[in-house]
Coordinates of C-alpha atoms in Angstrom, one line a residue:
M1 CA -29.4 -4.6 -9.5
K2 CA -25.8 -3.5 -9.0
P3 CA -25.1 0.1 -8.1
R4 CA -23.7 2.2 -11.0
L5 CA -22.1 5.6 -11.3
A6 CA -22.4 7.2 -14.8
G7 CA -22.3 3.8 -16.5
L8 CA -19.4 2.5 -14.3
R9 CA -19.9 -0.6 -12.3
L10 CA -19.2 -0.1 -8.6
T11 CA -19.3 -3.7 -7.5
G12 CA -18.6 -7.0 -9.2
P13 CA -18.4 -10.7 -8.4
L14 CA -15.1 -10.4 -6.6
S15 CA -15.5 -6.9 -5.0
L16 CA -16.0 -8.3 -1.5
Y17 CA -13.0 -10.7 -2.0
G18 CA -10.7 -7.9 -3.2
G19 CA -12.2 -5.5 -0.6
G20 CA -11.2 -8.0 2.1
F21 CA -7.6 -7.8 0.9
A22 CA -7.8 -4.0 0.8
L23 CA -9.1 -3.9 4.4
A24 CA -6.5 -6.4 5.7
A25 CA -3.7 -4.4 4.1
L26 CA -5.0 -1.1 5.4
V27 CA -5.6 -2.3 8.9
I28 CA -2.2 -4.1 9.2
D29 CA -0.4 -1.1 7.8
Q30 CA -2.0 1.4 10.1
A31 CA -1.8 -0.8 13.1
S32 CA 1.9 -1.4 12.5
K33 CA 2.6 2.3 12.0
L34 CA 0.8 3.3 15.2
A35 CA 2.5 0.5 17.2
V36 CA 5.9 1.6 16.0
L37 CA 5.2 5.4 16.3
H38 CA 3.8 5.2 19.8
G39 CA 5.3 2.0 21.2
V40 CA 8.9 1.9 20.1
D41 CA 11.6 4.0 22.0
F42 CA 14.1 5.0 19.3
G43 CA 16.3 6.6 21.8
D44 CA 19.1 9.0 20.8
A45 CA 20.3 6.8 18.0
G46 CA 16.9 6.8 16.2
I47 CA 17.3 3.2 15.4
V48 CA 16.1 -0.1 17.0
R49 CA 17.9 -3.3 16.1
I50 CA 15.3 -6.1 15.7
L51 CA 17.3 -8.8 13.9
P52 CA 20.9 -8.8 12.4
F53 CA 19.3 -7.8 9.1
L54 CA 16.3 -5.8 10.3
D55 CA 16.1 -2.4 12.0
F56 CA 13.2 -0.1 12.8
V57 CA 14.0 3.6 12.1
R58 CA 11.8 6.6 12.2
A59 CA 11.6 8.1 8.6
W60 CA 9.1 10.6 7.3
N61 CA 8.9 10.6 3.5
T62 CA 7.5 13.9 2.3
G63 CA 8.0 13.0 -1.4
I64 CA 7.1 10.0 -3.5
S65 CA 9.1 6.8 -4.1
Y66 CA 12.7 7.1 -2.7
G67 CA 11.9 10.6 -1.4
L68 CA 11.6 12.1 -4.9
F69 CA 9.9 15.5 -5.1
S70 CA 10.2 16.0 -1.3
Q71 CA 11.3 19.6 -1.5
G72 CA 7.8 21.0 -2.2
A73 CA 6.2 22.1 1.1
D74 CA 2.6 22.3 -0.3
G75 CA 2.6 19.2 -2.5
W76 CA 1.7 16.8 0.3
W77 CA -2.0 17.2 -0.2
L78 CA -1.6 16.6 -4.0
L79 CA 0.3 13.4 -3.4
G80 CA -2.3 12.3 -0.9
G81 CA -5.1 13.1 -3.3
L82 CA -3.3 11.2 -6.1
K83 CA -3.1 8.1 -3.9
L84 CA -6.8 8.4 -3.1
A85 CA -7.6 8.8 -6.8
A86 CA -5.5 5.7 -7.6
A87 CA -7.4 3.7 -4.9
V88 CA -10.7 4.7 -6.5
L89 CA -9.6 3.8 -10.0
F90 CA -8.3 0.4 -8.7
W91 CA -11.8 -0.1 -7.1
F92 CA -13.5 0.5 -10.5
W93 CA -11.1 -2.0 -12.0
L94 CA -11.8 -4.5 -9.2
A95 CA -15.5 -4.3 -10.0
R96 CA -14.8 -5.7 -13.4
V97 CA -12.5 -8.6 -12.7
D98 CA -13.4 -12.3 -12.7
R99 CA -10.2 -13.8 -11.4
R100 CA -9.4 -14.1 -7.7
I101 CA -5.7 -13.4 -8.1
E102 CA -6.5 -10.2 -9.9
A103 CA -9.0 -9.2 -7.2
A104 CA -6.5 -10.0 -4.5
A105 CA -3.8 -7.9 -6.3
L106 CA -6.1 -4.9 -6.7
G107 CA -7.2 -5.2 -3.1
L108 CA -3.6 -5.0 -2.0
L109 CA -3.0 -2.0 -4.2
I110 CA -6.1 -0.3 -2.8
G111 CA -5.1 -1.0 0.8
G112 CA -1.5 0.1 0.2
A113 CA -2.5 3.3 -1.5
L114 CA -5.1 4.1 1.2
G115 CA -2.6 3.4 4.0
N116 CA 0.0 5.8 2.6
A117 CA -2.7 8.3 1.7
I118 CA -3.9 8.4 5.3
D119 CA -0.4 9.1 6.4
R120 CA 0.1 11.8 3.8
L121 CA -3.2 13.5 4.8
A122 CA -2.8 13.1 8.5
Y123 CA 0.9 13.9 8.9
G124 CA 1.9 15.6 5.7
A125 CA 4.3 12.7 5.1
V126 CA 4.4 8.9 4.9
F127 CA 5.8 7.1 7.9
D128 CA 8.4 4.5 6.9
F129 CA 10.1 2.4 9.5
V130 CA 11.4 -1.0 8.1
S131 CA 15.1 -1.0 7.3
L132 CA 16.4 -4.3 5.7
H133 CA 20.1 -4.7 5.3
A134 CA 22.8 -7.4 4.7
F135 CA 26.5 -7.4 3.9
G136 CA 26.7 -3.6 4.1
F137 CA 23.8 -3.1 1.6
Y138 CA 20.8 -1.2 3.0
W139 CA 17.5 -1.4 1.2
Y140 CA 15.3 1.7 1.1
V141 CA 13.3 2.3 4.3
F142 CA 9.6 1.3 3.7
N143 CA 6.4 0.5 5.5
L144 CA 3.8 -2.3 5.2
S145 CA 1.7 -0.3 2.7
D146 CA 4.7 -0.4 0.4
V147 CA 4.8 -4.2 0.9
A148 CA 1.1 -4.5 -0.1
I149 CA 1.7 -2.4 -3.2
V150 CA 4.7 -4.4 -4.3
A151 CA 2.8 -7.7 -3.6
G152 CA -0.2 -6.4 -5.6
V153 CA 2.0 -5.4 -8.6
G154 CA 3.7 -8.8 -8.4
L155 CA 0.4 -10.6 -8.4
L156 CA -0.8 -8.6 -11.4
L157 CA 2.4 -9.4 -13.3
Y158 CA 2.1 -13.1 -12.3
D159 CA -1.6 -13.0 -13.5
S160 CA -0.6 -11.4 -16.8
F161 CA 1.7 -14.4 -17.5
L162 CA -0.7 -17.0 -16.1
G163 CA -3.6 -15.6 -18.2
G164 CA -7.1 -17.2 -17.9
A165 CA -5.8 -20.2 -15.9
A166 CA -6.8 -18.4 -12.7
K167 CA -10.3 -17.6 -13.8
L168 CA -13.1 -17.8 -11.3
P169 CA -15.0 -21.1 -11.7
S170 CA -18.6 -20.6 -13.0

């Protein structure tokens, strides 16, 4: 018998599969942040050139996407709580899926949300460090949780167009 909470299914046929993606995204994100935070000497410039199009910078995002709503000093706990709530809702969704691509996408969303929530709750801000640029154009500074979230959304969009073709074989 599967565990239930007030009629909500907590696990499903692909919970372990999606959970693996969540765990991988979370571990890779947190390990990369710790490695950069404690292992990279940013020096006086605050920037480390990795490749001609890639720099590591130290950026603390106290707001949400693109630094929006960063002026509130007490809202960091609310933003962290919202990320945790999103991860829980994605888990309930994951318990109901029957397609691997959807499970992988939700796992990436869960891992990404948890990675940024951990930063928010531990530091009061999300640590971003990847700076991509080319031909004078600089993309927003981001972290690997953001990559997992974007990949998860991309997979969900792909799955919505693919439809039932990616259904788990019976």
